[in-house]
Amino acid sequence: MSRPRVLVTGGSGFIARPLVPKLLEKADVTLLLRDGFKDETQLPSPLDALRSSFEVVYADLRNDRLTAQAVRQARPDRVIHLAAAGVSDPFLDVDTALSHNVTGTLNLLRACFESDDLDVKQVIVARTPGERTAMNVYAASKASAWAFCRMYARTSQWPIHGAMVFQAYGPNQPPHLLIPAAIRAALAGEDFPMTSGEQEKDWIYIDDVVDGLMAMLDSAMPPGENIELGCGRPIGVRAVIESLYHIVERGGRPIFGAMSSRPGEDPRQVADVDRAAELTGWRAKISLAEGLERLISHAMATL
């Protein structure tokens, strides 16, 4: 029996880096990277060490012709669409969001399902819980993209599934984000100025996210179904940063209220984990305490 062929967009990002090694255990993998990434010496760890194990195609998803060409070259059975612009940018402009997150997603879907010589059995589209309220440009663009996904799933029966990833954290996050920035300060024994930390988020360790995506690949679901990848328990940002400093114990402290809250941020997010378990058999396994311990150990080992 031949191995499935999986195409991953956003193939050098935070989620893809631990996902690709897991996929390689059971599938032939192709990464779709943007045109400007053709210097493959820029591939991050662990992908650089695995370069001989997967294929690479290049395209700017905003270009329908190049996207279709890349998908035909990869000939995937399944696609995991992780590429997006502005994930952590509160100042993302509307035109960039629309061209990357809406047009790019549509170009990918049409490349997969409007070609007579391809047989794509599933496209998993990464989503954000911010889509529920769409209070910022990024979330609104992702909500718009999902509206098209759901429309095609319902009217054309395209096998498109959403993977709504809640507050993922783990090694190799962009350094300017909350958790890696707080860990650097804590390890240096420095104070960490931040917002009041009153928001409640559903924190999920990156290894659980990867396992959830793998479970989605193995599950039969109706077109347009959405799986929420979280732990099902909202925990305040303040409590998380306090826990982090407590684990490190090198001095310093978080300074709550020193910064204004980011505009357009939901005050509370929590995943429907029972629905995910019902459809895929998957549940997150790693507690916040264990996840923070793992992440801090990784950060200390890479200092």
PDB file of C-alpha atoms in Angstrom:
ATOM      1  CA  MET A   1       0.000   0.000   0.000  1.00  0.00           C
ATOM      2  CA  SER A   2       1.458   3.347  -1.045  1.00  0.00           C
ATOM      3  CA  ARG A   3       2.065   6.064   1.500  1.00  0.00           C
ATOM      4  CA  PRO A   4      -0.246   9.082   1.411  1.00  0.00           C
ATOM      5  CA  ARG A   5       1.141  12.322  -0.001  1.00  0.00           C
ATOM      6  CA  VAL A   6       0.690  15.358   2.251  1.00  0.00           C
ATOM      7  CA  LEU A   7       1.312  18.967   1.212  1.00  0.00           C
ATOM      8  CA  VAL A   8       1.974  21.470   4.014  1.00  0.00           C
ATOM      9  CA  THR A   9       1.789  25.233   3.474  1.00  0.00           C
ATOM     10  CA  GLY A  10       3.505  27.528   5.929  1.00  0.00           C
ATOM     11  CA  GLY A  11       6.018  24.727   6.025  1.00  0.00           C
ATOM     12  CA  SER A  12       8.729  26.515   8.006  1.00  0.00           C
ATOM     13  CA  GLY A  13       6.496  27.948  10.733  1.00  0.00           C
ATOM     14  CA  PHE A  14       5.929  27.257  14.419  1.00  0.00           C
ATOM     15  CA  ILE A  15       3.410  24.434  13.940  1.00  0.00           C
ATOM     16  CA  ALA A  16       5.028  22.894  10.868  1.00  0.00           C
ATOM     17  CA  ARG A  17       8.425  22.419  12.493  1.00  0.00           C
ATOM     18  CA  PRO A  18       7.264  19.659  14.878  1.00  0.00           C
ATOM     19  CA  LEU A  19       4.473  18.503  12.551  1.00  0.00           C
ATOM     20  CA  VAL A  20       6.633  17.579   9.566  1.00  0.00           C
ATOM     21  CA  PRO A  21       8.799  14.986  11.407  1.00  0.00           C
ATOM     22  CA  LYS A  22       5.608  13.356  12.686  1.00  0.00           C
ATOM     23  CA  LEU A  23       4.075  13.308   9.207  1.00  0.00           C
ATOM     24  CA  LEU A  24       7.210  11.738   7.743  1.00  0.00           C
ATOM     25  CA  GLU A  25       6.633   8.652   9.884  1.00  0.00           C
ATOM     26  CA  LYS A  26       3.562   7.762   7.811  1.00  0.00           C
ATOM     27  CA  ALA A  27       3.444   9.936   4.676  1.00  0.00           C
ATOM     28  CA  ASP A  28       5.430  11.407   1.824  1.00  0.00           C
ATOM     29  CA  VAL A  29       5.611  15.119   2.593  1.00  0.00           C
ATOM     30  CA  THR A  30       5.973  18.185   0.398  1.00  0.00           C
ATOM     31  CA  LEU A  31       6.397  21.667   1.838  1.00  0.00           C
ATOM     32  CA  LEU A  32       4.990  24.617  -0.059  1.00  0.00           C
ATOM     33  CA  LEU A  33       7.255  27.559   0.700  1.00  0.00           C
ATOM     34  CA  ARG A  34       6.967  31.118  -0.529  1.00  0.00           C
ATOM     35  CA  ASP A  35       9.044  32.151  -3.534  1.00  0.00           C
ATOM     36  CA  GLY A  36      11.378  34.234  -1.402  1.00  0.00           C
ATOM     37  CA  PHE A  37      12.443  31.136   0.561  1.00  0.00           C
ATOM     38  CA  LYS A  38      14.430  29.477  -2.213  1.00  0.00           C
ATOM     39  CA  ASP A  39      17.633  29.673  -0.182  1.00  0.00           C
ATOM     40  CA  GLU A  40      17.030  26.404   1.651  1.00  0.00           C
ATOM     41  CA  THR A  41      19.897  27.092   4.034  1.00  0.00           C
ATOM     42  CA  GLN A  42      17.262  29.196   5.840  1.00  0.00           C
ATOM     43  CA  LEU A  43      15.206  26.126   6.754  1.00  0.00           C
ATOM     44  CA  PRO A  44      14.895  26.033  10.552  1.00  0.00           C
ATOM     45  CA  SER A  45      15.669  23.094  12.818  1.00  0.00           C
ATOM     46  CA  PRO A  46      14.678  20.259  12.687  1.00  0.00           C
ATOM     47  CA  LEU A  47      13.675  20.654   9.045  1.00  0.00           C
ATOM     48  CA  ASP A  48      17.225  21.457   7.941  1.00  0.00           C
ATOM     49  CA  ALA A  49      18.419  18.050   9.192  1.00  0.00           C
ATOM     50  CA  LEU A  50      15.511  16.293   7.451  1.00  0.00           C
ATOM     51  CA  ARG A  51      15.836  18.043   4.086  1.00  0.00           C
ATOM     52  CA  SER A  52      16.502  14.834   2.149  1.00  0.00           C
ATOM     53  CA  SER A  53      13.285  13.312   3.523  1.00  0.00           C
ATOM     54  CA  PHE A  54      10.746  15.701   1.998  1.00  0.00           C
ATOM     55  CA  GLU A  55      10.106  17.592  -1.222  1.00  0.00           C
ATOM     56  CA  VAL A  56       9.743  21.359  -1.601  1.00  0.00           C
ATOM     57  CA  VAL A  57       7.670  23.383  -4.044  1.00  0.00           C
ATOM     58  CA  TYR A  58       7.542  27.165  -4.235  1.00  0.00           C
ATOM     59  CA  ALA A  59       4.697  29.594  -4.791  1.00  0.00           C
ATOM     60  CA  ASP A  60       3.203  32.838  -3.604  1.00  0.00           C
ATOM     61  CA  LEU A  61      -0.334  31.750  -2.716  1.00  0.00           C
ATOM     62  CA  ARG A  62      -1.616  35.136  -3.837  1.00  0.00           C
ATOM     63  CA  ASN A  63      -0.765  34.088  -7.398  1.00  0.00           C
ATOM     64  CA  ASP A  64      -3.362  31.595  -8.634  1.00  0.00           C
ATOM     65  CA  ARG A  65      -1.268  30.340 -11.550  1.00  0.00           C
ATOM     66  CA  LEU A  66       1.858  29.648  -9.490  1.00  0.00           C
ATOM     67  CA  THR A  67      -0.212  28.072  -6.722  1.00  0.00           C
ATOM     68  CA  ALA A  68      -1.933  25.710  -9.159  1.00  0.00           C
ATOM     69  CA  GLN A  69       1.436  24.814 -10.667  1.00  0.00           C
ATOM     70  CA  ALA A  70       2.928  24.018  -7.243  1.00  0.00           C
ATOM     71  CA  VAL A  71      -0.049  21.868  -6.221  1.00  0.00           C
ATOM     72  CA  ARG A  72       0.089  19.915  -9.494  1.00  0.00           C
ATOM     73  CA  GLN A  73       3.792  19.334  -8.927  1.00  0.00           C
ATOM     74  CA  ALA A  74       3.170  18.025  -5.394  1.00  0.00           C
ATOM     75  CA  ARG A  75       0.133  15.902  -6.370  1.00  0.00           C
ATOM     76  CA  PRO A  76      -1.084  15.607  -2.759  1.00  0.00           C
ATOM     77  CA  ASP A  77      -3.735  13.329  -1.330  1.00  0.00           C
ATOM     78  CA  ARG A  78      -4.125  15.650   1.639  1.00  0.00           C
ATOM     79  CA  VAL A  79      -3.210  19.258   2.390  1.00  0.00           C
ATOM     80  CA  ILE A  80      -2.564  21.013   5.706  1.00  0.00           C
ATOM     81  CA  HIS A  81      -2.868  24.763   5.170  1.00  0.00           C
ATOM     82  CA  LEU A  82      -0.911  26.561   7.889  1.00  0.00           C
ATOM     83  CA  ALA A  83       0.300  29.592   5.928  1.00  0.00           C
ATOM     84  CA  ALA A  84      -1.091  32.945   7.048  1.00  0.00           C
ATOM     85  CA  ALA A  85      -0.041  36.578   7.326  1.00  0.00           C
ATOM     86  CA  GLY A  86      -0.291  38.643  10.495  1.00  0.00           C
ATOM     87  CA  VAL A  87      -0.778  35.915  13.097  1.00  0.00           C
ATOM     88  CA  SER A  88       0.712  38.086  15.841  1.00  0.00           C
ATOM     89  CA  ASP A  89       0.585  41.520  14.187  1.00  0.00           C
ATOM     90  CA  PRO A  90      -1.960  43.866  15.815  1.00  0.00           C
ATOM     91  CA  PHE A  91      -1.259  46.430  13.085  1.00  0.00           C
ATOM     92  CA  LEU A  92      -1.838  44.128  10.112  1.00  0.00           C
ATOM     93  CA  ASP A  93      -3.309  46.152   7.267  1.00  0.00           C
ATOM     94  CA  VAL A  94      -6.503  45.072   5.556  1.00  0.00           C
ATOM     95  CA  ASP A  95      -5.069  44.677   2.056  1.00  0.00           C
ATOM     96  CA  THR A  96      -2.291  42.360   3.251  1.00  0.00           C
ATOM     97  CA  ALA A  97      -4.742  40.298   5.290  1.00  0.00           C
ATOM     98  CA  LEU A  98      -7.163  39.912   2.404  1.00  0.00           C
ATOM     99  CA  SER A  99      -4.534  39.058  -0.209  1.00  0.00           C
ATOM    100  CA  HIS A 100      -2.698  36.482   1.907  1.00  0.00           C
ATOM    101  CA  ASN A 101      -5.364  34.979   4.123  1.00  0.00           C
ATOM    102  CA  VAL A 102      -8.452  35.116   1.916  1.00  0.00           C
ATOM    103  CA  THR A 103      -7.212  35.152  -1.684  1.00  0.00           C
ATOM    104  CA  GLY A 104      -4.304  32.844  -0.842  1.00  0.00           C
ATOM    105  CA  THR A 105      -6.627  30.306   0.771  1.00  0.00           C
ATOM    106  CA  LEU A 106      -9.073  30.455  -2.135  1.00  0.00           C
ATOM    107  CA  ASN A 107      -6.288  29.985  -4.667  1.00  0.00           C
ATOM    108  CA  LEU A 108      -5.077  26.917  -2.781  1.00  0.00           C
ATOM    109  CA  LEU A 109      -8.563  25.392  -2.540  1.00  0.00           C
ATOM    110  CA  ARG A 110      -9.318  25.935  -6.205  1.00  0.00           C
ATOM    111  CA  ALA A 111      -5.930  24.511  -7.184  1.00  0.00           C
ATOM    112  CA  CYS A 112      -6.763  21.389  -5.182  1.00  0.00           C
ATOM    113  CA  PHE A 113     -10.344  20.822  -6.255  1.00  0.00           C
ATOM    114  CA  GLU A 114     -10.818  22.367  -9.705  1.00  0.00           C
ATOM    115  CA  SER A 115      -8.146  20.280 -11.419  1.00  0.00           C
ATOM    116  CA  ASP A 116      -9.315  17.140 -13.219  1.00  0.00           C
ATOM    117  CA  ASP A 117      -5.980  15.363 -12.759  1.00  0.00           C
ATOM    118  CA  LEU A 118      -5.811  15.647  -8.949  1.00  0.00           C
ATOM    119  CA  ASP A 119      -7.623  13.623  -6.290  1.00  0.00           C
ATOM    120  CA  VAL A 120      -7.268  15.616  -3.076  1.00  0.00           C
ATOM    121  CA  LYS A 121      -9.151  13.814  -0.331  1.00  0.00           C
ATOM    122  CA  GLN A 122      -8.850  16.442   2.421  1.00  0.00           C
ATOM    123  CA  VAL A 123      -7.713  19.995   3.053  1.00  0.00           C
ATOM    124  CA  ILE A 124      -7.232  20.995   6.693  1.00  0.00           C
ATOM    125  CA  VAL A 125      -7.306  24.770   7.155  1.00  0.00           C
ATOM    126  CA  ALA A 126      -5.738  26.227  10.302  1.00  0.00           C
ATOM    127  CA  ARG A 127      -8.061  28.646  12.073  1.00  0.00           C
ATOM    128  CA  THR A 128      -7.964  31.011  15.045  1.00  0.00           C
ATOM    129  CA  PRO A 129     -10.484  31.274  17.894  1.00  0.00           C
ATOM    130  CA  GLY A 130     -10.489  35.021  17.306  1.00  0.00           C
ATOM    131  CA  GLU A 131     -12.697  34.343  14.273  1.00  0.00           C
ATOM    132  CA  ARG A 132     -15.667  33.964  16.608  1.00  0.00           C
ATOM    133  CA  THR A 133     -15.755  37.684  17.331  1.00  0.00           C
ATOM    134  CA  ALA A 134     -13.450  38.946  14.530  1.00  0.00           C
ATOM    135  CA  MET A 135     -12.330  41.944  16.571  1.00  0.00           C
ATOM    136  CA  ASN A 136      -9.088  42.506  14.644  1.00  0.00           C
ATOM    137  CA  VAL A 137      -7.976  42.444  11.018  1.00  0.00           C
ATOM    138  CA  TYR A 138      -6.243  39.067  11.214  1.00  0.00           C
ATOM    139  CA  ALA A 139      -9.221  37.329  12.807  1.00  0.00           C
ATOM    140  CA  ALA A 140     -11.653  38.969  10.388  1.00  0.00           C
ATOM    141  CA  SER A 141      -9.609  37.814   7.397  1.00  0.00           C
ATOM    142  CA  LYS A 142      -9.436  34.263   8.740  1.00  0.00           C
ATOM    143  CA  ALA A 143     -13.187  34.283   9.387  1.00  0.00           C
ATOM    144  CA  SER A 144     -13.753  35.433   5.806  1.00  0.00           C
ATOM    145  CA  ALA A 145     -11.527  32.668   4.471  1.00  0.00           C
ATOM    146  CA  TRP A 146     -13.389  30.057   6.521  1.00  0.00           C
ATOM    147  CA  ALA A 147     -16.731  31.355   5.240  1.00  0.00           C
ATOM    148  CA  PHE A 148     -15.558  30.504   1.715  1.00  0.00           C
ATOM    149  CA  CYS A 149     -14.232  27.137   2.886  1.00  0.00           C
ATOM    150  CA  ARG A 150     -17.563  26.276   4.455  1.00  0.00           C
ATOM    151  CA  MET A 151     -19.462  27.498   1.399  1.00  0.00           C
ATOM    152  CA  TYR A 152     -17.462  25.224  -0.917  1.00  0.00           C
ATOM    153  CA  ALA A 153     -17.749  22.335   1.547  1.00  0.00           C
ATOM    154  CA  ARG A 154     -21.525  22.655   1.658  1.00  0.00           C
ATOM    155  CA  THR A 155     -22.292  23.480  -1.963  1.00  0.00           C
ATOM    156  CA  SER A 156     -19.599  21.467  -3.749  1.00  0.00           C
ATOM    157  CA  GLN A 157     -18.853  18.859  -1.062  1.00  0.00           C
ATOM    158  CA  TRP A 158     -15.183  19.725  -1.118  1.00  0.00           C
ATOM    159  CA  PRO A 159     -13.578  17.820   1.821  1.00  0.00           C
ATOM    160  CA  ILE A 160     -12.400  20.884   3.737  1.00  0.00           C
ATOM    161  CA  HIS A 161     -11.973  20.772   7.515  1.00  0.00           C
ATOM    162  CA  GLY A 162     -11.086  23.507   9.974  1.00  0.00           C
ATOM    163  CA  ALA A 163      -8.492  23.127  12.733  1.00  0.00           C
ATOM    164  CA  MET A 164      -9.112  25.961  15.185  1.00  0.00           C
ATOM    165  CA  VAL A 165      -5.854  26.174  17.140  1.00  0.00           C
ATOM    166  CA  PHE A 166      -6.253  27.840  20.520  1.00  0.00           C
ATOM    167  CA  GLN A 167      -3.385  29.419  22.510  1.00  0.00           C
ATOM    168  CA  ALA A 168      -0.538  27.235  21.288  1.00  0.00           C
ATOM    169  CA  TYR A 169       2.859  27.530  22.977  1.00  0.00           C
ATOM    170  CA  GLY A 170       6.104  25.592  22.875  1.00  0.00           C
ATOM    171  CA  PRO A 171       9.666  25.672  21.546  1.00  0.00           C
ATOM    172  CA  ASN A 172      10.521  27.849  18.555  1.00  0.00           C
ATOM    173  CA  GLN A 173       7.713  30.377  18.851  1.00  0.00           C
ATOM    174  CA  PRO A 174       8.619  33.816  17.464  1.00  0.00           C
ATOM    175  CA  PRO A 175      10.681  35.502  20.201  1.00  0.00           C
ATOM    176  CA  HIS A 176       8.499  38.625  20.443  1.00  0.00           C
ATOM    177  CA  LEU A 177       5.434  36.661  21.585  1.00  0.00           C
ATOM    178  CA  LEU A 178       4.320  36.659  25.219  1.00  0.00           C
ATOM    179  CA  ILE A 179       5.570  33.291  26.480  1.00  0.00           C
ATOM    180  CA  PRO A 180       9.070  33.300  24.917  1.00  0.00           C
ATOM    181  CA  ALA A 181       9.570  36.954  25.893  1.00  0.00           C
ATOM    182  CA  ALA A 182       8.525  36.239  29.493  1.00  0.00           C
ATOM    183  CA  ILE A 183      10.799  33.181  29.683  1.00  0.00           C
ATOM    184  CA  ARG A 184      13.797  35.216  28.516  1.00  0.00           C
ATOM    185  CA  ALA A 185      13.110  37.814  31.195  1.00  0.00           C
ATOM    186  CA  ALA A 186      12.562  35.199  33.913  1.00  0.00           C
ATOM    187  CA  LEU A 187      15.752  33.307  33.039  1.00  0.00           C
ATOM    188  CA  ALA A 188      17.675  36.583  33.137  1.00  0.00           C
ATOM    189  CA  GLY A 189      16.186  37.410  36.539  1.00  0.00           C
ATOM    190  CA  GLU A 190      14.564  40.529  35.112  1.00  0.00           C
ATOM    191  CA  ASP A 191      11.186  42.143  35.640  1.00  0.00           C
ATOM    192  CA  PHE A 192       8.685  41.672  32.813  1.00  0.00           C
ATOM    193  CA  PRO A 193       6.398  44.643  32.059  1.00  0.00           C
ATOM    194  CA  MET A 194       3.118  43.475  30.538  1.00  0.00           C
ATOM    195  CA  THR A 195      -0.620  44.059  30.421  1.00  0.00           C
ATOM    196  CA  SER A 196      -2.965  43.369  33.330  1.00  0.00           C
ATOM    197  CA  GLY A 197      -3.139  39.744  32.152  1.00  0.00           C
ATOM    198  CA  GLU A 198      -6.852  39.467  32.806  1.00  0.00           C
ATOM    199  CA  GLN A 199      -7.629  37.658  29.541  1.00  0.00           C
ATOM    200  CA  GLU A 200      -8.406  33.953  29.848  1.00  0.00           C
ATOM    201  CA  LYS A 201      -7.042  31.664  27.149  1.00  0.00           C
ATOM    202  CA  ASP A 202      -7.144  27.965  26.360  1.00  0.00           C
ATOM    203  CA  TRP A 203      -3.442  27.052  26.429  1.00  0.00           C
ATOM    204  CA  ILE A 204      -2.309  24.047  24.393  1.00  0.00           C
ATOM    205  CA  TYR A 205       1.232  22.719  24.102  1.00  0.00           C
ATOM    206  CA  ILE A 206       2.533  22.398  20.550  1.00  0.00           C
ATOM    207  CA  ASP A 207       2.953  18.596  20.749  1.00  0.00           C
ATOM    208  CA  ASP A 208      -0.766  18.290  21.478  1.00  0.00           C
ATOM    209  CA  VAL A 209      -1.551  20.509  18.483  1.00  0.00           C
ATOM    210  CA  VAL A 210       0.514  18.210  16.269  1.00  0.00           C
ATOM    211  CA  ASP A 211      -1.227  15.111  17.616  1.00  0.00           C
ATOM    212  CA  GLY A 212      -4.597  16.762  17.015  1.00  0.00           C
ATOM    213  CA  LEU A 213      -3.748  17.491  13.390  1.00  0.00           C
ATOM    214  CA  MET A 214      -2.525  13.933  12.916  1.00  0.00           C
ATOM    215  CA  ALA A 215      -5.804  12.640  14.363  1.00  0.00           C
ATOM    216  CA  MET A 216      -7.739  14.796  11.908  1.00  0.00           C
ATOM    217  CA  LEU A 217      -5.876  13.176   9.012  1.00  0.00           C
ATOM    218  CA  ASP A 218      -7.033   9.755  10.189  1.00  0.00           C
ATOM    219  CA  SER A 219     -10.672  10.699  10.801  1.00  0.00           C
ATOM    220  CA  ALA A 220     -13.681  10.546   8.503  1.00  0.00           C
ATOM    221  CA  MET A 221     -15.594  13.807   8.924  1.00  0.00           C
ATOM    222  CA  PRO A 222     -18.286  15.549   6.893  1.00  0.00           C
ATOM    223  CA  PRO A 223     -17.157  18.431   4.652  1.00  0.00           C
ATOM    224  CA  GLY A 224     -17.020  21.749   6.482  1.00  0.00           C
ATOM    225  CA  GLU A 225     -16.464  20.229   9.939  1.00  0.00           C
ATOM    226  CA  ASN A 226     -14.370  22.216  12.414  1.00  0.00           C
ATOM    227  CA  ILE A 227     -12.175  20.713  15.139  1.00  0.00           C
ATOM    228  CA  GLU A 228     -11.172  22.888  18.090  1.00  0.00           C
ATOM    229  CA  LEU A 229      -7.644  22.130  19.285  1.00  0.00           C
ATOM    230  CA  GLY A 230      -7.440  23.186  22.917  1.00  0.00           C
ATOM    231  CA  CYS A 231      -7.527  21.764  26.439  1.00  0.00           C
ATOM    232  CA  GLY A 232     -11.038  22.948  27.291  1.00  0.00           C
ATOM    233  CA  ARG A 233      -9.936  24.970  30.302  1.00  0.00           C
ATOM    234  CA  PRO A 234      -9.440  28.756  30.181  1.00  0.00           C
ATOM    235  CA  ILE A 235      -6.567  30.030  32.346  1.00  0.00           C
ATOM    236  CA  GLY A 236      -5.730  33.692  32.859  1.00  0.00           C
ATOM    237  CA  VAL A 237      -2.627  35.155  31.257  1.00  0.00           C
ATOM    238  CA  ARG A 238      -1.633  36.570  34.645  1.00  0.00           C
ATOM    239  CA  ALA A 239      -1.679  33.108  36.250  1.00  0.00           C
ATOM    240  CA  VAL A 240       0.435  31.640  33.438  1.00  0.00           C
ATOM    241  CA  ILE A 241       3.164  34.252  33.726  1.00  0.00           C
ATOM    242  CA  GLU A 242       3.168  33.958  37.522  1.00  0.00           C
ATOM    243  CA  SER A 243       3.571  30.174  37.176  1.00  0.00           C
ATOM    244  CA  LEU A 244       6.427  30.634  34.750  1.00  0.00           C
ATOM    245  CA  TYR A 245       8.333  32.916  37.135  1.00  0.00           C
ATOM    246  CA  HIS A 246       7.637  30.510  40.003  1.00  0.00           C
ATOM    247  CA  ILE A 247       9.188  27.627  38.034  1.00  0.00           C
ATOM    248  CA  VAL A 248      12.305  29.592  37.035  1.00  0.00           C
ATOM    249  CA  GLU A 249      12.983  31.209  40.448  1.00  0.00           C
ATOM    250  CA  ARG A 250      15.833  33.464  39.320  1.00  0.00           C
ATOM    251  CA  GLY A 251      14.481  36.756  40.628  1.00  0.00           C
ATOM    252  CA  GLY A 252      12.545  39.434  38.836  1.00  0.00           C
ATOM    253  CA  ARG A 253       8.777  39.522  38.595  1.00  0.00           C
ATOM    254  CA  PRO A 254       6.009  40.271  36.135  1.00  0.00           C
ATOM    255  CA  ILE A 255       4.832  43.905  36.282  1.00  0.00           C
ATOM    256  CA  PHE A 256       1.118  43.660  35.562  1.00  0.00           C
ATOM    257  CA  GLY A 257      -0.619  46.688  34.081  1.00  0.00           C
ATOM    258  CA  ALA A 258       2.595  48.296  32.847  1.00  0.00           C
ATOM    259  CA  MET A 259       1.351  48.036  29.259  1.00  0.00           C
ATOM    260  CA  SER A 260      -2.006  48.586  27.604  1.00  0.00           C
ATOM    261  CA  SER A 261      -3.947  45.572  26.395  1.00  0.00           C
ATOM    262  CA  ARG A 262      -3.713  44.831  22.699  1.00  0.00           C
ATOM    263  CA  PRO A 263      -6.732  46.176  20.802  1.00  0.00           C
ATOM    264  CA  GLY A 264      -9.204  43.639  19.454  1.00  0.00           C
ATOM    265  CA  GLU A 265      -8.291  40.830  21.854  1.00  0.00           C
ATOM    266  CA  ASP A 266     -10.978  38.475  23.151  1.00  0.00           C
ATOM    267  CA  PRO A 267     -11.304  38.475  26.962  1.00  0.00           C
ATOM    268  CA  ARG A 268     -12.008  34.726  27.133  1.00  0.00           C
ATOM    269  CA  GLN A 269     -11.442  31.778  24.793  1.00  0.00           C
ATOM    270  CA  VAL A 270     -12.127  28.086  25.410  1.00  0.00           C
ATOM    271  CA  ALA A 271     -12.301  25.101  23.057  1.00  0.00           C
ATOM    272  CA  ASP A 272     -15.113  22.572  22.679  1.00  0.00           C
ATOM    273  CA  VAL A 273     -12.938  19.551  23.405  1.00  0.00           C
ATOM    274  CA  ASP A 274     -15.803  17.061  23.560  1.00  0.00           C
ATOM    275  CA  ARG A 275     -16.655  17.633  19.901  1.00  0.00           C
ATOM    276  CA  ALA A 276     -13.030  17.049  18.919  1.00  0.00           C
ATOM    277  CA  ALA A 277     -12.922  13.806  20.915  1.00  0.00           C
ATOM    278  CA  GLU A 278     -16.197  12.608  19.407  1.00  0.00           C
ATOM    279  CA  LEU A 279     -15.035  13.116  15.827  1.00  0.00           C
ATOM    280  CA  THR A 280     -11.340  12.219  16.056  1.00  0.00           C
ATOM    281  CA  GLY A 281     -10.747  10.396  19.343  1.00  0.00           C
ATOM    282  CA  TRP A 282      -8.152  13.045  20.227  1.00  0.00           C
ATOM    283  CA  ARG A 283      -7.785  14.956  23.480  1.00  0.00           C
ATOM    284  CA  ALA A 284      -4.911  17.126  24.651  1.00  0.00           C
ATOM    285  CA  LYS A 285      -2.689  15.305  27.165  1.00  0.00           C
ATOM    286  CA  ILE A 286      -0.145  17.856  28.353  1.00  0.00           C
ATOM    287  CA  SER A 287      -1.112  20.045  31.308  1.00  0.00           C
ATOM    288  CA  LEU A 288      -0.083  23.681  31.466  1.00  0.00           C
ATOM    289  CA  ALA A 289       2.337  22.920  34.317  1.00  0.00           C
ATOM    290  CA  GLU A 290       4.020  20.149  32.325  1.00  0.00           C
ATOM    291  CA  GLY A 291       4.089  22.242  29.170  1.00  0.00           C
ATOM    292  CA  LEU A 292       5.754  25.166  30.915  1.00  0.00           C
ATOM    293  CA  GLU A 293       8.310  22.828  32.509  1.00  0.00           C
ATOM    294  CA  ARG A 294       9.141  21.364  29.094  1.00  0.00           C
ATOM    295  CA  LEU A 295       9.383  24.767  27.476  1.00  0.00           C
ATOM    296  CA  ILE A 296      11.582  26.255  30.184  1.00  0.00           C
ATOM    297  CA  SER A 297      13.890  23.207  30.063  1.00  0.00           C
ATOM    298  CA  HIS A 298      14.173  23.637  26.297  1.00  0.00           C
ATOM    299  CA  ALA A 299      14.914  27.348  26.668  1.00  0.00           C
ATOM    300  CA  MET A 300      17.623  26.679  29.268  1.00  0.00           C
ATOM    301  CA  ALA A 301      19.210  24.018  27.056  1.00  0.00           C
ATOM    302  CA  THR A 302      19.418  26.399  24.111  1.00  0.00           C
ATOM    303  CA  LEU A 303      20.828  29.423  25.948  1.00  0.00           C
TER     304      LEU A 303
END
